Tab-separated table of C-alpha atoms in Angstrom:
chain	number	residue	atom	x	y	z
A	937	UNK	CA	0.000	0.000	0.000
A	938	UNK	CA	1.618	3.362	-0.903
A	939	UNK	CA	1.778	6.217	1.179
A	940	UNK	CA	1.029	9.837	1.124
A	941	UNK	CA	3.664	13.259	2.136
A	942	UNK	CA	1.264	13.286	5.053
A	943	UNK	CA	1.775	9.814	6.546
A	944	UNK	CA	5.828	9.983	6.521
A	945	UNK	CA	6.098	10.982	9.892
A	946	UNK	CA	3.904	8.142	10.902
A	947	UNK	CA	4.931	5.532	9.174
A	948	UNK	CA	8.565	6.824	9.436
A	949	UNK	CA	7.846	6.268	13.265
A	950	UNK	CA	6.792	2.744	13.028
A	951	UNK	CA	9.669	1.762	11.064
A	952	UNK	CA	12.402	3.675	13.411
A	953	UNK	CA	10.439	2.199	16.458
A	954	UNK	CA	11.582	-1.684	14.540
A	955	UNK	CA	7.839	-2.035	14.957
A	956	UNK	CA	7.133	-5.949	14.673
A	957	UNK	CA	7.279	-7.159	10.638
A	958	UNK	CA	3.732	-9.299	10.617
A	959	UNK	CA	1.355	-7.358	9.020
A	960	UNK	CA	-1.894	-7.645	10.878
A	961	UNK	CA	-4.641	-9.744	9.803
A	962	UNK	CA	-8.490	-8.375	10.290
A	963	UNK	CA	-11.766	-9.721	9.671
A	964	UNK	CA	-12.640	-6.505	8.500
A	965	UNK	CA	-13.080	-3.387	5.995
A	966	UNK	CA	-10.639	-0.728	6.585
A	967	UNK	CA	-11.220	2.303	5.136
A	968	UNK	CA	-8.310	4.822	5.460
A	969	UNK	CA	-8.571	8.934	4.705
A	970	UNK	CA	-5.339	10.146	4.166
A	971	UNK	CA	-4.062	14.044	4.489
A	972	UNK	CA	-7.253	14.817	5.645
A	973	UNK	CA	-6.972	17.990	8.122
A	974	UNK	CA	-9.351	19.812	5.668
A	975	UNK	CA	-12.821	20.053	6.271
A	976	UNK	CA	-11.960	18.147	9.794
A	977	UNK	CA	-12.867	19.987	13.459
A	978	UNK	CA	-11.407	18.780	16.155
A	979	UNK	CA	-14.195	17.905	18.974
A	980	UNK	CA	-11.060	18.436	21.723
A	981	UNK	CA	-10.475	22.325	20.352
A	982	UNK	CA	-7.806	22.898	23.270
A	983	UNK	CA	-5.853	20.196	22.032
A	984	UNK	CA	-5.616	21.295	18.281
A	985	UNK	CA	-2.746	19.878	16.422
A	986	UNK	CA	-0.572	22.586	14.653
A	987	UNK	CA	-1.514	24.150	11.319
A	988	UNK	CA	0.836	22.430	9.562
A	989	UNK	CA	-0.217	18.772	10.835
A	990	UNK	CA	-1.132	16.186	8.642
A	991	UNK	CA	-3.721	13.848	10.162
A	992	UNK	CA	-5.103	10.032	9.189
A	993	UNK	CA	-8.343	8.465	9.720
A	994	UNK	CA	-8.941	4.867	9.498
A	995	UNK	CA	-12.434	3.294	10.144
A	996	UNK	CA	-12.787	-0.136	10.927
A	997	UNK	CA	-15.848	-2.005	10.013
A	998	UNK	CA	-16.170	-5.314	11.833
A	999	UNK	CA	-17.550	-8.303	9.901
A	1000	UNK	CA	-18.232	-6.350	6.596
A	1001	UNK	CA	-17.739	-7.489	3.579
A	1002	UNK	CA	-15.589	-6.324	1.126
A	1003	UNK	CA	-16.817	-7.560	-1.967
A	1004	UNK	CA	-20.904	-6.851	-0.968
A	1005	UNK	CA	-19.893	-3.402	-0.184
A	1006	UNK	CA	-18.117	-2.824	-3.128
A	1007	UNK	CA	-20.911	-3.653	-4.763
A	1008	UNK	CA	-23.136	-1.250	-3.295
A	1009	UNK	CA	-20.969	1.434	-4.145
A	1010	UNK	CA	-21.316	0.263	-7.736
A	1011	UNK	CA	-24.809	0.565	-7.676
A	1012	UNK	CA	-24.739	3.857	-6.005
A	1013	UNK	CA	-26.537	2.679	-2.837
A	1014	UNK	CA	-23.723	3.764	-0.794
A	1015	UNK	CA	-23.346	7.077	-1.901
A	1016	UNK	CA	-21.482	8.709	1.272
A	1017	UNK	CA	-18.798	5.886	1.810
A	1018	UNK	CA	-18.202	6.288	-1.824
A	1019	UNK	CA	-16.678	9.824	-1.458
A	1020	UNK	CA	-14.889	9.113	1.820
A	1021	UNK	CA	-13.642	5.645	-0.080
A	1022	UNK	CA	-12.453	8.393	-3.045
A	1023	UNK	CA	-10.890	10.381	-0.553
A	1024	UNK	CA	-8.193	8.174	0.870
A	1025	UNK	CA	-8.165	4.057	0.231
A	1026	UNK	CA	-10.446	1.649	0.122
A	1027	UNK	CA	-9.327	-1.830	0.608
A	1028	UNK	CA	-9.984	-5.528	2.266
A	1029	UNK	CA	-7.992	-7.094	4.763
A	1030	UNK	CA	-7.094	-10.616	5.501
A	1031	UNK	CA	-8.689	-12.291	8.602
A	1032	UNK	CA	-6.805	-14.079	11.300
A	1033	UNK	CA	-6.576	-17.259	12.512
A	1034	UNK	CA	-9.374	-18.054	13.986
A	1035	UNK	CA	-11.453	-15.963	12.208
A	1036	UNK	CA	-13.154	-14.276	14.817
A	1037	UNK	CA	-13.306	-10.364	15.799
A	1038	UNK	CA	-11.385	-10.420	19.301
A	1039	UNK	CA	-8.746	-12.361	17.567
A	1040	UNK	CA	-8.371	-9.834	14.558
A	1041	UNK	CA	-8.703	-6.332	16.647
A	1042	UNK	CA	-6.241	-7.920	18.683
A	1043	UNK	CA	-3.863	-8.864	15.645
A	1044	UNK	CA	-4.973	-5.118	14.038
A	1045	UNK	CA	-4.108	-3.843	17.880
A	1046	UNK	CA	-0.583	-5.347	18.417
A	1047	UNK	CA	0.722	-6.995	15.085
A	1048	UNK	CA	0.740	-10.225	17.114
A	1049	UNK	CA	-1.032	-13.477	16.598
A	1050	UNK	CA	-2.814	-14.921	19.064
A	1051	UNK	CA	0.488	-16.800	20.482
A	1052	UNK	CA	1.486	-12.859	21.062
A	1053	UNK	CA	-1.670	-11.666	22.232
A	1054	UNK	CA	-2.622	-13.923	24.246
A	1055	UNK	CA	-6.935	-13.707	22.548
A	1056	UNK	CA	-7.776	-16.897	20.468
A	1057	UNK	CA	-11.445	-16.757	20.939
A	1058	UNK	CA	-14.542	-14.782	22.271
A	1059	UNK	CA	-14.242	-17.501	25.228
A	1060	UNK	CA	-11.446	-18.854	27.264
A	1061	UNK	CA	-11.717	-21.852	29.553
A	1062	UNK	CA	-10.665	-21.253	33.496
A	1063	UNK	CA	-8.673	-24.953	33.510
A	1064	UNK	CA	-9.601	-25.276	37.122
A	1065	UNK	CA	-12.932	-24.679	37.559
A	1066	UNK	CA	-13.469	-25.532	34.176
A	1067	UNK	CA	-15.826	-22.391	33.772
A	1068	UNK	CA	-16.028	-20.311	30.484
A	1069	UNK	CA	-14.965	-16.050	30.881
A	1070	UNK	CA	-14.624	-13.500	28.256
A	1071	UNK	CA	-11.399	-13.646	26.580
A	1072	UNK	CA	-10.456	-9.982	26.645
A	1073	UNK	CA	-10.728	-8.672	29.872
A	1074	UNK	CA	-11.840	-10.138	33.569
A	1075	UNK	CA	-13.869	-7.875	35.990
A	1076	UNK	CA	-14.280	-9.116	39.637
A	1077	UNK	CA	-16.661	-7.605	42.070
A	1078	UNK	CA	-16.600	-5.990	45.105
A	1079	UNK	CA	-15.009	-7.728	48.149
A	1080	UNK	CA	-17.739	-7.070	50.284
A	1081	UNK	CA	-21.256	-5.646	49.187
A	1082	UNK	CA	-25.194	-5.208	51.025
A	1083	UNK	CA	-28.468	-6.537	49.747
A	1084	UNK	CA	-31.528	-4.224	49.076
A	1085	UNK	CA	-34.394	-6.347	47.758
A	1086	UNK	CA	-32.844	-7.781	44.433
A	1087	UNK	CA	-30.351	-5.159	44.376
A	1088	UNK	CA	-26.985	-5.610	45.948
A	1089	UNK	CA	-25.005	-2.688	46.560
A	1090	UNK	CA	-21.180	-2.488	47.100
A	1091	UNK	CA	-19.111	-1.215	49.815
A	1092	UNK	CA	-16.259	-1.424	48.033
A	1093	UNK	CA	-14.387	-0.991	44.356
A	1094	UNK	CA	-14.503	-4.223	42.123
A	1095	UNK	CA	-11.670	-4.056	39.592
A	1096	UNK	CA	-11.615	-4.770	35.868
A	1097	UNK	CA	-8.169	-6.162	33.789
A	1098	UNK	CA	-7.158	-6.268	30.297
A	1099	UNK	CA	-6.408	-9.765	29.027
A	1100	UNK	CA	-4.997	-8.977	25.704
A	1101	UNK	CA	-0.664	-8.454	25.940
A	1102	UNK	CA	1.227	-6.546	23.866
A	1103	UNK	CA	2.490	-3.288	22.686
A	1104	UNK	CA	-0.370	-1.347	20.820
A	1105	UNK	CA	0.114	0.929	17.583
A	1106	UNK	CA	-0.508	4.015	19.295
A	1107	UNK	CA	1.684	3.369	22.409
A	1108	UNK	CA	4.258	3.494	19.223
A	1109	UNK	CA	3.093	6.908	17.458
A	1110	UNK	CA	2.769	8.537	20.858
A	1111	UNK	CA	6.028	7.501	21.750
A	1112	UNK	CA	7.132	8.969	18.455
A	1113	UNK	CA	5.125	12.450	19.611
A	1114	UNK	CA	2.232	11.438	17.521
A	1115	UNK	CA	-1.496	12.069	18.768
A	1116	UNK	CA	-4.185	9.526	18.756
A	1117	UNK	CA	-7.893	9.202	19.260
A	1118	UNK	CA	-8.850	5.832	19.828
A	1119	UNK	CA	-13.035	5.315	19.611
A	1120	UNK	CA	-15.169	2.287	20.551
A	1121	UNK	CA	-11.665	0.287	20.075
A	1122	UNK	CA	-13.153	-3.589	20.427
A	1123	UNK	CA	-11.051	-5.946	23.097
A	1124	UNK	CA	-9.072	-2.184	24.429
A	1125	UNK	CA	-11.463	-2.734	27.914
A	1126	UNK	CA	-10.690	-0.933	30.355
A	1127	UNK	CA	-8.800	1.429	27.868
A	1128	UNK	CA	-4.925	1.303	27.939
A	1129	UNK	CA	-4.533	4.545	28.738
A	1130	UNK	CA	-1.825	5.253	26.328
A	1131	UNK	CA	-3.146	7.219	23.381
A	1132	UNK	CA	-4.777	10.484	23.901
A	1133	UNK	CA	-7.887	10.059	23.768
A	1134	UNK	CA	-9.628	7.092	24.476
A	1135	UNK	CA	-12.855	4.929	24.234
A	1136	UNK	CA	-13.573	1.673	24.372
A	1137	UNK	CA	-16.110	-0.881	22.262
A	1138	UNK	CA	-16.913	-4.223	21.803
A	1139	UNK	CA	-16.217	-6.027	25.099
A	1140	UNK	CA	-17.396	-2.906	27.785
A	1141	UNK	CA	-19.089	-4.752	30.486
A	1142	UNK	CA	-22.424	-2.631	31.201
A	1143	UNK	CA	-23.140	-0.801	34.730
A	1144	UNK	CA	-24.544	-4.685	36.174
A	1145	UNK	CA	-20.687	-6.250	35.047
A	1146	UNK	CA	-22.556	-8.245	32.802
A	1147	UNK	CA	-22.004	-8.232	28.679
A	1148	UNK	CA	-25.450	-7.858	27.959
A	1149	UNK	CA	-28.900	-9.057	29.520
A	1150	UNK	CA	-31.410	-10.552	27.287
A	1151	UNK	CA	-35.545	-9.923	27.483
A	1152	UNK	CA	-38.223	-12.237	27.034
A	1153	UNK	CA	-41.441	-10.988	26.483
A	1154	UNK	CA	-44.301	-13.720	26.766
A	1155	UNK	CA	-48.040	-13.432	26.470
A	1156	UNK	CA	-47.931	-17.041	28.341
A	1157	UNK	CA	-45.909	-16.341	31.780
A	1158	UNK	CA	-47.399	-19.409	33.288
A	1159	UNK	CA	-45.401	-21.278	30.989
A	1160	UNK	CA	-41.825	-19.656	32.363
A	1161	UNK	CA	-42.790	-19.928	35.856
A	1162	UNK	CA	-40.299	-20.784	38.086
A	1163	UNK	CA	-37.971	-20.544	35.006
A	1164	UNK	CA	-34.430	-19.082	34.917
A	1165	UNK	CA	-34.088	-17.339	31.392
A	1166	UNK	CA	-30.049	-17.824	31.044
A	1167	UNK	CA	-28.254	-14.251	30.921
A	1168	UNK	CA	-31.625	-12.780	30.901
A	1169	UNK	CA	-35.170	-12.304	32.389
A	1170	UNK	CA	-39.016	-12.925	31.818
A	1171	UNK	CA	-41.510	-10.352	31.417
A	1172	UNK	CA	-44.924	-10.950	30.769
C-alpha cells in the first residue's frame, strides 16, 4: 500500500520504532482517509494539532464485507462511503486465525497473533474450575457488598483487567510524539490509557458487570414460571 507526504512521519515512526514485521490480519473493511486535516474539526479544540499537521483516519468495520460493499458502491446505494472511499483508500484485509473479531482487533491492535496476544477466541476456559470467561478482559466484584431487595449494593471498588498483551500501535506513534484518538476500540477494555484520547467498544461490560442481559417478552408467563431465562429475564 503506498503512502502519502502526510503519513511519513507516521509511518517513518513505526519503522524507526523496529515495529514488529507481521502485518496484521483483520476480519474486517478498513477504510483509510489520508491528508485529511481539511474540512476536519477537532471535537477536543484545546488540544488542536498545529496548522501544519497532517492527520489520518482509518475506520474499521467489523464483519463487513468487502466484496458486498463494493458492490453497493457500484450501484450507487452507498453514496457517502463512496466519497470518503475516493478520498483516501479503500481496501480488504485478511482475517486471522481463527477468524473471529477479538482475535483480529487484537492482531490489528498489536501486530501479534494470538500466540502474542494472548486472545484466540470470544471464550477462554478457566482450567480449574473448568468455567467459560470472556477472553479480553476479567472484571471481579466488590469484596464485600449489602443486599436491598434484588439489588446488591457495594461497599467497596470491584476491579476490571485487560487480558490482551502486547504493545499497541498508538503506544508506538505517541512515543514517536504522535497524537491519537482511539473510539469504541473492540477488546481495548478498560482502555490502555496510552493514546490520547480514548474509548472503548466491543467487550465494555455494562453498569450490572454483565455483557449484555437478554428480554423475554411472553403473552404465556405461566409457561416460564419458576424458570431461569439464562443471561436474561421474563416479562410478561
Amino acid at each position: 500500500m503506498s503512502t502519502t507526504p502526510g503519513l511519513a512521519a507516521v509511518v517513518g515512526a513505526l519503522r524507526r520504532a523496529a515495529w514488529r514485521p507481521m502485518a496484521p490480519r483483520l476480519a474486517l473493511t478498513a477504510l483509510m482517509l489520508f491528508g485529511c486535516e481539511q474540512g476536519v474539526s477537532d471535537p477536543f479544540p484545546g488540544n488542536a494539532p498545529r496548522a501544519d499537521a497532517k492527520r489520518m483516519i482509518v475506520l474499521g468495520f467489523d464483519g463487513m464485507d468487502y466484496g458486498l460493499t463494493r458492490r453497493f458502491i457500484e450501484q450507487g446505494r452507498m453514496p457517502n462511503l463512496k466519497r470518503l472511499a475516493e478520498t483516501g483508500q479503500f481496501q480488504s484485509l485478511a482475517t486471522s486465525v481463527p477468524p473471529q473479531s477479538p482475535v483480529a482487533w487484537s492482531n490489528f491492535i498489536t501486530g501479534l497473533d494470538s500466540g502474542g496476544h494472548g486472545i484466540f477466541d470470544f471464550m477462554h476456559r478457566d482450567p480449574l474450575q473448568l468455567l467459560p470467561y470472556l477472553s479480553t478482559s476479567r472484571a471481579k466484584p466488590a469484596s464485600s457488598s449489602i443486599e436491598l431487595g434484588r439489588y446488591r449494593i457495594p461497599l467497596s471498588s470491584g476491579s476490571v483487567e485487560l487480558l490482551r498483551h502486547g504493545e499497541t500501535f498508538w503506544e508506538v506513534l505517541e512515543s514517536h510524539g504522535v497524537e491519537t484518538s482511539i473510539i469504541r476500540m473492540p477488546t481495548n477494555f478498560p482502555p490502555s490509557g496510552s493514546a490520547t484520547r480514548e474509548i472503548s467498544g466491543m467487550g465494555t461490560p455494562d453498569i450490572l458487570g454483565t455483557y449484555g442481559i437478554s428480554s423475554l417478552y411472553t403473552s404465556e408467563p405461566l409457561r416460564y414460571q419458576g424458570r431461569q431465562l439464562n443471561g436474561g429475564r421474563i416479562y410478561p
